[in-house]
mmCIF file of C-alpha atoms and ligand atoms in Angstrom:
data_model
loop_
_atom_site.group_PDB
_atom_site.id
_atom_site.type_symbol
_atom_site.label_atom_id
_atom_site.label_comp_id
_atom_site.label_asym_id
_atom_site.label_seq_id
_atom_site.Cartn_x
_atom_site.Cartn_y
_atom_site.Cartn_z
ATOM 1 C CA GLU A 194 0.131 -0.012 0.101
ATOM 2 C CA ALA A 195 1.240 3.320 -0.772
ATOM 3 C CA PHE A 196 1.292 6.148 1.692
ATOM 4 C CA ASP A 197 0.623 9.897 0.828
ATOM 5 C CA VAL A 198 2.890 11.150 3.250
ATOM 6 C CA VAL A 199 4.891 9.327 5.229
ATOM 7 C CA VAL A 200 7.633 11.551 8.024
ATOM 8 C CA VAL A 201 10.524 10.358 9.077
ATOM 9 C CA GLY A 202 11.188 12.114 12.439
ATOM 10 C CA SER A 203 10.633 12.767 16.371
ATOM 11 C CA CYS A 204 7.856 12.352 18.594
ATOM 12 C CA MET A 205 8.339 14.611 21.823
ATOM 13 C CA THR A 206 5.847 14.843 24.873
ATOM 14 C CA ASP A 207 5.068 18.587 25.804
ATOM 15 C CA LEU A 208 5.058 20.042 28.798
ATOM 16 C CA VAL A 209 3.867 23.161 28.432
ATOM 17 C CA SER A 210 3.358 25.827 31.368
ATOM 18 C CA GLN A 211 1.678 29.041 30.126
ATOM 19 C CA ALA A 212 2.944 32.424 32.431
ATOM 20 C CA PRO A 213 3.081 35.953 31.923
ATOM 21 C CA ARG A 214 6.727 35.781 30.497
ATOM 22 C CA LEU A 215 9.336 34.081 29.990
ATOM 23 C CA PRO A 216 11.345 33.563 33.114
ATOM 24 C CA LYS A 217 15.083 35.065 33.228
ATOM 25 C CA ALA A 218 18.173 32.851 34.109
ATOM 26 C CA GLY A 219 18.009 31.707 37.913
ATOM 27 C CA GLU A 220 14.502 32.936 38.484
ATOM 28 C CA THR A 221 11.369 31.687 39.934
ATOM 29 C CA ILE A 222 8.080 33.153 38.251
ATOM 30 C CA HIS A 223 4.242 31.818 38.823
ATOM 31 C CA GLY A 224 2.618 30.366 35.484
ATOM 32 C CA HIS A 225 -1.245 29.535 35.445
ATOM 33 C CA LYS A 226 -2.014 26.768 33.622
ATOM 34 C CA PHE A 227 0.292 23.607 32.720
ATOM 35 C CA PHE A 228 -1.018 20.687 30.709
ATOM 36 C CA ILE A 229 1.063 18.009 28.734
ATOM 37 C CA GLY A 230 0.797 17.201 24.931
ATOM 38 C CA PHE A 231 1.541 15.280 22.016
ATOM 39 C CA GLY A 232 4.323 17.011 20.231
ATOM 40 C CA GLY A 233 7.545 16.869 18.552
ATOM 41 C CA LYS A 234 8.431 18.682 15.160
ATOM 42 C CA GLY A 235 7.865 15.376 12.724
ATOM 43 C CA ALA A 236 4.854 13.961 14.783
ATOM 44 C CA ASN A 237 3.266 17.498 14.696
ATOM 45 C CA GLN A 238 3.440 17.582 10.791
ATOM 46 C CA CYS A 239 2.386 13.883 10.462
ATOM 47 C CA ILE A 240 -1.020 14.584 12.111
ATOM 48 C CA GLN A 241 -1.367 17.752 10.753
ATOM 49 C CA ALA A 242 -1.169 16.670 6.945
ATOM 50 C CA ALA A 243 -3.343 12.891 8.495
ATOM 51 C CA ARG A 244 -6.220 15.168 9.937
ATOM 52 C CA MET A 245 -6.622 17.054 6.450
ATOM 53 C CA GLY A 246 -7.501 13.788 5.117
ATOM 54 C CA ALA A 247 -3.632 12.444 3.856
ATOM 55 C CA LYS A 248 -2.940 8.638 4.450
ATOM 56 C CA THR A 249 -0.556 8.773 6.462
ATOM 57 C CA ALA A 250 2.706 6.422 8.295
ATOM 58 C CA MET A 251 5.167 7.808 10.755
ATOM 59 C CA VAL A 252 8.816 6.621 11.076
ATOM 60 C CA CYS A 253 9.916 7.227 14.712
ATOM 61 C CA LYS A 254 11.435 5.965 17.909
ATOM 62 C CA VAL A 255 9.886 6.661 21.204
ATOM 63 C CA GLY A 256 10.611 4.234 24.687
ATOM 64 C CA LYS A 257 9.537 1.963 26.248
ATOM 65 C CA ASP A 258 7.338 3.876 28.416
ATOM 66 C CA PHE A 259 4.246 5.526 29.530
ATOM 67 C CA PHE A 260 4.796 7.987 27.206
ATOM 68 C CA GLY A 261 5.536 5.901 24.197
ATOM 69 C CA GLU A 262 2.770 3.904 24.761
ATOM 70 C CA ASN A 263 0.628 7.021 25.005
ATOM 71 C CA TYR A 264 2.263 8.131 21.533
ATOM 72 C CA ILE A 265 1.854 4.976 19.981
ATOM 73 C CA GLN A 266 -2.123 5.232 21.008
ATOM 74 C CA ASN A 267 -2.351 8.924 19.905
ATOM 75 C CA PHE A 268 -0.705 7.894 16.242
ATOM 76 C CA LYS A 269 -3.946 5.332 15.983
ATOM 77 C CA ASP A 270 -6.609 7.951 17.116
ATOM 78 C CA ASN A 271 -5.221 9.722 14.266
ATOM 79 C CA GLY A 272 -5.205 6.878 11.968
ATOM 80 C CA VAL A 273 -1.587 7.636 11.441
ATOM 81 C CA SER A 274 -0.022 3.880 10.151
ATOM 82 C CA THR A 275 2.299 2.883 13.305
ATOM 83 C CA GLU A 276 4.206 0.327 11.270
ATOM 84 C CA PHE A 277 7.110 2.212 11.497
ATOM 85 C CA VAL A 278 6.787 3.008 14.678
ATOM 86 C CA GLY A 279 9.876 1.688 17.192
ATOM 87 C CA GLN A 280 10.013 1.370 20.928
ATOM 88 C CA THR A 281 13.489 0.697 22.533
ATOM 89 C CA VAL A 282 14.723 0.151 25.806
ATOM 90 C CA ASP A 283 18.102 1.830 25.828
ATOM 91 C CA SER A 284 16.183 5.525 25.504
ATOM 92 C CA ALA A 285 13.303 7.275 26.919
ATOM 93 C CA THR A 286 10.647 8.860 24.690
ATOM 94 C CA GLY A 287 11.575 12.380 23.869
ATOM 95 C CA ALA A 288 10.334 15.438 26.355
ATOM 96 C CA ALA A 289 9.999 19.367 25.205
ATOM 97 C CA SER A 290 9.945 21.531 27.911
ATOM 98 C CA ILE A 291 7.858 24.711 26.535
ATOM 99 C CA ILE A 292 6.807 27.893 28.146
ATOM 100 C CA VAL A 293 4.316 30.219 26.342
ATOM 101 C CA ASN A 294 4.124 33.631 27.493
ATOM 102 C CA ASP A 295 1.300 36.016 27.458
ATOM 103 C CA ALA A 296 2.383 37.185 23.911
ATOM 104 C CA GLY A 297 1.708 34.061 22.416
ATOM 105 C CA GLU A 298 5.928 32.969 22.058
ATOM 106 C CA ASN A 299 7.685 30.695 23.560
ATOM 107 C CA ALA A 300 10.854 28.921 25.003
ATOM 108 C CA ILE A 301 11.634 25.503 24.052
ATOM 109 C CA VAL A 302 14.223 23.028 25.686
ATOM 110 C CA ILE A 303 14.227 19.195 23.701
ATOM 111 C CA VAL A 304 15.662 15.722 25.081
ATOM 112 C CA ALA A 305 15.124 13.983 22.248
ATOM 113 C CA GLY A 306 15.994 10.537 23.285
ATOM 114 C CA ALA A 307 14.398 7.872 21.867
ATOM 115 C CA ASN A 308 14.278 10.310 18.808
ATOM 116 C CA LEU A 309 17.905 9.730 18.394
ATOM 117 C CA LEU A 310 18.426 6.442 18.269
ATOM 118 C CA LEU A 311 16.610 6.283 14.635
ATOM 119 C CA GLY A 312 18.889 4.910 11.941
ATOM 120 C CA GLY A 313 19.564 3.040 8.352
ATOM 121 C CA GLU A 314 18.244 -0.559 9.923
ATOM 122 C CA ASP A 315 14.652 1.665 11.091
ATOM 123 C CA LEU A 316 14.773 2.969 7.620
ATOM 124 C CA ARG A 317 15.612 0.108 5.602
ATOM 125 C CA ARG A 318 13.321 -1.672 7.538
ATOM 126 C CA ALA A 319 10.537 1.253 5.441
ATOM 127 C CA LEU A 320 11.609 1.068 2.282
ATOM 128 C CA PRO A 321 9.229 0.050 0.814
ATOM 129 C CA ALA A 322 6.915 3.127 2.176
ATOM 130 C CA LEU A 323 9.621 5.486 1.800
ATOM 131 C CA SER A 324 9.973 5.048 -2.071
ATOM 132 C CA HIS A 325 6.372 4.697 -3.076
ATOM 133 C CA ALA A 326 4.701 8.046 -1.079
ATOM 134 C CA LYS A 327 3.997 10.743 -2.569
ATOM 135 C CA VAL A 328 5.718 13.083 -0.403
ATOM 136 C CA MET A 329 8.447 12.431 2.617
ATOM 137 C CA VAL A 330 9.226 14.811 4.955
ATOM 138 C CA CYS A 331 11.580 15.330 7.386
ATOM 139 C CA GLN A 332 13.393 17.751 10.114
ATOM 140 C CA LEU A 333 16.246 18.039 12.125
ATOM 141 C CA GLU A 334 14.922 16.378 15.730
ATOM 142 C CA ILE A 335 16.489 12.946 14.871
ATOM 143 C CA SER A 336 20.073 12.357 14.522
ATOM 144 C CA PRO A 337 21.236 14.746 10.882
ATOM 145 C CA ASP A 338 22.803 11.509 9.396
ATOM 146 C CA THR A 339 19.093 9.675 9.731
ATOM 147 C CA SER A 340 17.666 12.769 7.860
ATOM 148 C CA LEU A 341 19.319 13.135 5.138
ATOM 149 C CA GLN A 342 19.807 9.097 4.152
ATOM 150 C CA ALA A 343 15.597 9.223 4.297
ATOM 151 C CA LEU A 344 16.028 12.108 1.791
ATOM 152 C CA ARG A 345 18.715 10.440 -0.066
ATOM 153 C CA LEU A 346 15.872 7.496 -0.156
ATOM 154 C CA SER A 347 13.056 9.321 -1.469
ATOM 155 C CA HIS A 348 14.835 11.396 -3.754
ATOM 156 C CA GLU A 349 16.401 8.436 -5.410
ATOM 157 C CA ASN A 350 12.733 7.161 -6.161
ATOM 158 C CA ASN A 351 10.796 10.076 -7.571
ATOM 159 C CA VAL A 352 9.148 11.010 -3.989
ATOM 160 C CA LYS A 353 8.322 14.466 -3.419
ATOM 161 C CA THR A 354 10.612 15.842 -0.640
ATOM 162 C CA ILE A 355 10.258 18.845 2.140
ATOM 163 C CA PHE A 356 12.944 19.064 4.388
ATOM 164 C CA ASN A 357 12.732 21.401 7.253
ATOM 165 C CA PRO A 358 15.959 21.975 8.918
ATOM 166 C CA ALA A 359 14.431 22.937 12.772
ATOM 167 C CA PRO A 360 16.083 23.369 14.731
ATOM 168 C CA ALA A 361 18.502 24.785 12.063
ATOM 169 C CA ILE A 362 22.436 23.562 12.803
ATOM 170 C CA PRO A 363 24.659 25.944 11.016
ATOM 171 C CA ASP A 364 27.076 23.821 9.445
ATOM 172 C CA LEU A 365 24.090 21.530 7.233
ATOM 173 C CA ASP A 366 25.676 19.017 4.472
ATOM 174 C CA PRO A 367 25.439 20.830 1.513
ATOM 175 C CA GLU A 368 23.806 17.442 0.097
ATOM 176 C CA PHE A 369 20.732 18.590 2.485
ATOM 177 C CA TYR A 370 19.828 20.997 -0.564
ATOM 178 C CA ARG A 371 20.206 18.732 -3.468
ATOM 179 C CA ALA A 372 17.650 16.261 -1.608
ATOM 180 C CA SER A 373 15.043 18.934 -1.190
ATOM 181 C CA ASP A 374 12.098 19.401 -3.720
ATOM 182 C CA VAL A 375 10.724 22.127 -1.301
ATOM 183 C CA PHE A 376 12.999 23.614 1.463
ATOM 184 C CA CYS A 377 10.941 25.054 4.611
ATOM 185 C CA CYS A 378 11.885 27.300 7.250
ATOM 186 C CA ASN A 379 11.220 29.683 9.294
ATOM 187 C CA GLU A 380 13.442 33.236 8.934
ATOM 188 C CA SER A 381 15.566 32.535 11.886
ATOM 189 C CA GLU A 382 16.493 29.329 10.298
ATOM 190 C CA ALA A 383 17.406 30.865 6.932
ATOM 191 C CA GLU A 384 19.854 33.148 9.140
ATOM 192 C CA LEU A 385 21.404 30.837 10.697
ATOM 193 C CA LEU A 386 21.797 29.055 7.473
ATOM 194 C CA THR A 387 22.513 32.037 5.452
ATOM 195 C CA GLY A 388 23.995 34.932 7.241
ATOM 196 C CA VAL A 389 21.059 36.957 5.876
ATOM 197 C CA ALA A 390 19.823 38.829 8.123
ATOM 198 C CA VAL A 391 15.903 38.002 7.895
ATOM 199 C CA ALA A 392 13.847 41.153 9.030
ATOM 200 C CA SER A 393 11.673 42.141 6.050
ATOM 201 C CA ILE A 394 10.519 40.407 3.805
ATOM 202 C CA GLU A 395 13.155 41.505 1.173
ATOM 203 C CA ASP A 396 15.843 40.267 2.905
ATOM 204 C CA ALA A 397 13.654 36.711 3.446
ATOM 205 C CA GLY A 398 13.689 36.460 -0.788
ATOM 206 C CA ARG A 399 17.622 37.496 -0.763
ATOM 207 C CA ALA A 400 17.995 34.506 2.322
ATOM 208 C CA GLY A 401 15.804 32.103 -0.029
ATOM 209 C CA GLU A 402 17.910 32.995 -3.338
ATOM 210 C CA GLU A 403 20.650 31.609 -1.279
ATOM 211 C CA LEU A 404 19.163 28.426 -0.419
ATOM 212 C CA LEU A 405 17.863 28.093 -4.259
ATOM 213 C CA ARG A 406 21.952 28.602 -5.010
ATOM 214 C CA ARG A 407 22.731 26.092 -2.773
ATOM 215 C CA GLY A 408 20.572 23.451 -4.833
ATOM 216 C CA CYS A 409 17.081 22.940 -3.518
ATOM 217 C CA SER A 410 14.713 23.091 -6.604
ATOM 218 C CA SER A 411 12.218 25.391 -4.129
ATOM 219 C CA VAL A 412 12.360 27.132 -1.165
ATOM 220 C CA ILE A 413 9.885 28.152 1.520
ATOM 221 C CA ILE A 414 10.689 30.814 4.396
ATOM 222 C CA THR A 415 7.544 31.288 6.422
ATOM 223 C CA LEU A 416 7.422 34.650 7.975
ATOM 224 C CA GLY A 417 4.829 34.242 11.185
ATOM 225 C CA SER A 418 1.555 36.767 11.166
ATOM 226 C CA ARG A 419 3.949 37.985 7.486
ATOM 227 C CA GLY A 420 3.179 34.705 5.724
ATOM 228 C CA CYS A 421 5.889 33.708 3.562
ATOM 229 C CA VAL A 422 8.070 33.820 0.738
ATOM 230 C CA VAL A 423 8.229 31.046 -2.347
ATOM 231 C CA LEU A 424 10.921 30.506 -4.434
ATOM 232 C CA SER A 425 11.187 28.005 -7.482
ATOM 233 C CA ALA A 426 14.261 26.901 -9.048
ATOM 234 C CA HIS A 427 11.802 26.605 -12.602
ATOM 235 C CA GLU A 428 11.671 30.511 -12.437
ATOM 236 C CA PRO A 429 15.549 31.785 -12.183
ATOM 237 C CA SER A 430 14.693 35.096 -13.782
ATOM 238 C CA SER A 431 11.832 35.853 -11.393
ATOM 239 C CA PRO A 432 12.150 36.878 -7.911
ATOM 240 C CA SER A 433 10.802 35.662 -4.485
ATOM 241 C CA HIS A 434 6.788 35.460 -4.145
ATOM 242 C CA HIS A 435 5.132 37.141 -1.089
ATOM 243 C CA VAL A 436 2.393 35.554 -0.111
ATOM 244 C CA PRO A 437 0.775 37.264 2.262
ATOM 245 C CA THR A 438 -1.796 35.709 5.539
ATOM 246 C CA LYS A 439 -5.061 36.870 7.392
ATOM 247 C CA PRO A 440 -4.144 38.535 10.631
ATOM 248 C CA VAL A 441 -5.797 36.292 13.838
ATOM 249 C CA THR A 442 -5.469 37.059 17.181
ATOM 250 C CA THR A 443 -2.662 34.529 18.528
ATOM 251 C CA VAL A 444 -2.984 32.822 21.644
ATOM 252 C CA ASP A 445 0.316 30.195 21.057
ATOM 253 C CA THR A 446 2.079 29.820 17.831
ATOM 254 C CA THR A 447 4.059 26.599 19.016
ATOM 255 C CA GLY A 448 3.811 24.065 16.206
ATOM 256 C CA ALA A 449 2.158 26.334 13.682
ATOM 257 C CA GLY A 450 5.283 25.897 11.526
ATOM 258 C CA ASP A 451 4.658 22.298 11.920
ATOM 259 C CA SER A 452 0.901 22.493 11.314
ATOM 260 C CA PHE A 453 2.111 24.526 8.061
ATOM 261 C CA ILE A 454 4.268 21.818 6.606
ATOM 262 C CA GLY A 455 1.767 19.459 7.285
ATOM 263 C CA ALA A 456 -0.912 20.782 5.197
ATOM 264 C CA LEU A 457 1.351 21.517 2.789
ATOM 265 C CA ALA A 458 2.148 18.076 2.806
ATOM 266 C CA PHE A 459 -1.331 17.295 2.271
ATOM 267 C CA TYR A 460 -1.750 19.612 -1.126
ATOM 268 C CA MET A 461 1.665 18.251 -2.501
ATOM 269 C CA ALA A 462 0.102 15.003 -2.056
ATOM 270 C CA HIS A 463 -3.311 15.585 -3.043
ATOM 271 C CA PHE A 464 -3.238 18.407 -5.783
ATOM 272 C CA PRO A 465 0.288 17.335 -6.990
ATOM 273 C CA THR A 466 -0.324 20.077 -10.326
ATOM 274 C CA MET A 467 -1.135 22.565 -7.926
ATOM 275 C CA SER A 468 1.650 26.176 -7.997
ATOM 276 C CA LEU A 469 3.475 26.433 -4.119
ATOM 277 C CA GLU A 470 2.485 29.845 -3.750
ATOM 278 C CA GLU A 471 -1.444 28.417 -3.590
ATOM 279 C CA MET A 472 -0.222 25.350 -1.232
ATOM 280 C CA ALA A 473 1.626 28.082 0.419
ATOM 281 C CA ARG A 474 -1.927 30.432 0.743
ATOM 282 C CA ARG A 475 -3.912 27.729 1.679
ATOM 283 C CA ALA A 476 -1.265 26.269 4.531
ATOM 284 C CA ASN A 477 -0.796 29.408 6.140
ATOM 285 C CA GLN A 478 -4.811 29.411 6.555
ATOM 286 C CA VAL A 479 -5.019 26.141 8.152
ATOM 287 C CA ALA A 480 -1.555 27.280 10.666
ATOM 288 C CA GLY A 481 -3.512 30.194 11.031
ATOM 289 C CA VAL A 482 -6.384 28.194 12.624
ATOM 290 C CA SER A 483 -3.771 26.380 14.974
ATOM 291 C CA VAL A 484 -2.317 30.004 16.533
ATOM 292 C CA GLN A 485 -5.567 30.601 17.985
ATOM 293 C CA THR A 486 -5.868 28.055 20.950
ATOM 294 C CA ILE A 487 -3.535 27.279 23.078
ATOM 295 C CA GLY A 488 -0.826 23.733 22.424
ATOM 296 C CA THR A 489 0.573 22.212 19.501
ATOM 297 C CA GLN A 490 -1.480 18.920 18.386
ATOM 298 C CA VAL A 491 -4.614 19.609 20.375
ATOM 299 C CA SER A 492 -4.923 23.248 18.169
ATOM 300 C CA TYR A 493 -3.916 21.450 14.470
ATOM 301 C CA PRO A 494 -7.821 21.260 12.509
ATOM 302 C CA SER A 495 -9.477 18.895 10.821
ATOM 303 C CA LYS A 496 -10.820 18.872 7.542
ATOM 304 C CA LYS A 497 -14.295 18.954 9.290
ATOM 305 C CA ASP A 498 -12.987 22.218 10.591
ATOM 306 C CA LEU A 499 -11.728 23.743 7.513
ATOM 307 C CA PRO A 500 -13.663 26.214 5.108
ATOM 308 C CA THR A 501 -14.409 23.337 1.670
ATOM 309 C CA ASP A 502 -12.586 26.218 -0.460
ATOM 310 C CA LEU A 503 -9.568 24.964 0.777
ATOM 311 C CA PHE A 504 -9.934 21.459 -0.506
HETATM 312 O O1 RIB B 65 7.868 23.161 16.397
HETATM 313 C C1 RIB B 65 6.988 22.900 18.135
HETATM 314 C C2 RIB B 65 7.565 21.305 18.550
HETATM 315 O O2 RIB B 65 8.922 21.623 18.794
HETATM 316 C C3 RIB B 65 6.790 21.371 19.584
HETATM 317 O O3 RIB B 65 5.811 20.307 19.740
HETATM 318 C C4 RIB B 65 8.012 20.403 20.594
HETATM 319 O O4 RIB B 65 8.222 18.914 21.166
HETATM 320 C C5 RIB B 65 9.752 20.890 19.927
HETATM 321 O O5 RIB B 65 9.871 20.017 19.438
HETATM 322 NA NA1 NA B 66 -1.510 26.499 18.703
#
């Protein structure tokens, strides 16, 4: 059976505290709410694609512990195939400590744990799914070598690849760019990778051009409430296209980028001839829904919650 979207990536249990502001070093402050949720960039992206209606599989590793068991159930509840979800006794399920302030901004520490044990052997087992998917998505919360191997495998098999270099690492192997059909990052990741300071839409365009030069087929740089810029190597003469987004009331932006990428993966799988700008416009709208409520996956809309003109 062929999947629409296969994600090779991370699962994290999100431990979230809401507080008026982010604490300073050495400081203790009162928060007003604590909750535990399902997170991790890879799983977030997979869940958003599944909720849009994509047939999805997750390739990942969790611990043989309470959080890991719960996570597997979460995939099942969302209709994600768990055929390639491994469990290890050698490390704990990944965890993310998250603080969200009243402006909806966050600070996150991840302890990737079991995610770092996902490796070549796991990819070999998932090879039939990786080589027959419509779209394969990777990030950087697992070992970069594993992400690059997955991208390479899919790319060689003409599977469309989306690479989200998050969290960004300064010396990214140049092969990542060449194996990416869509290289999708936010402004701070673009800045770290290119050295171009990204403050404006024009800056984002310049950073995008540099990423294109490194060999990606297309680049999307997300800009939060300002939408995103889209660039394509197939139109070398035309500059970057800015795709604005409608203003919304922001409560929590955690995982909004993942919602965008999950939606993008769905559009690439279901509407392969749609322009990347139109896909980005629609994905902006999906992610815009997610920022209006607290939490990561719990705030991601399903097809039934979204306007029909998005499908
Ligand atoms: O992108 C948001 C995600 O980053 C959170 O769910 C958290 O788990 C961290 O991985
Ligand atoms: Na949210």
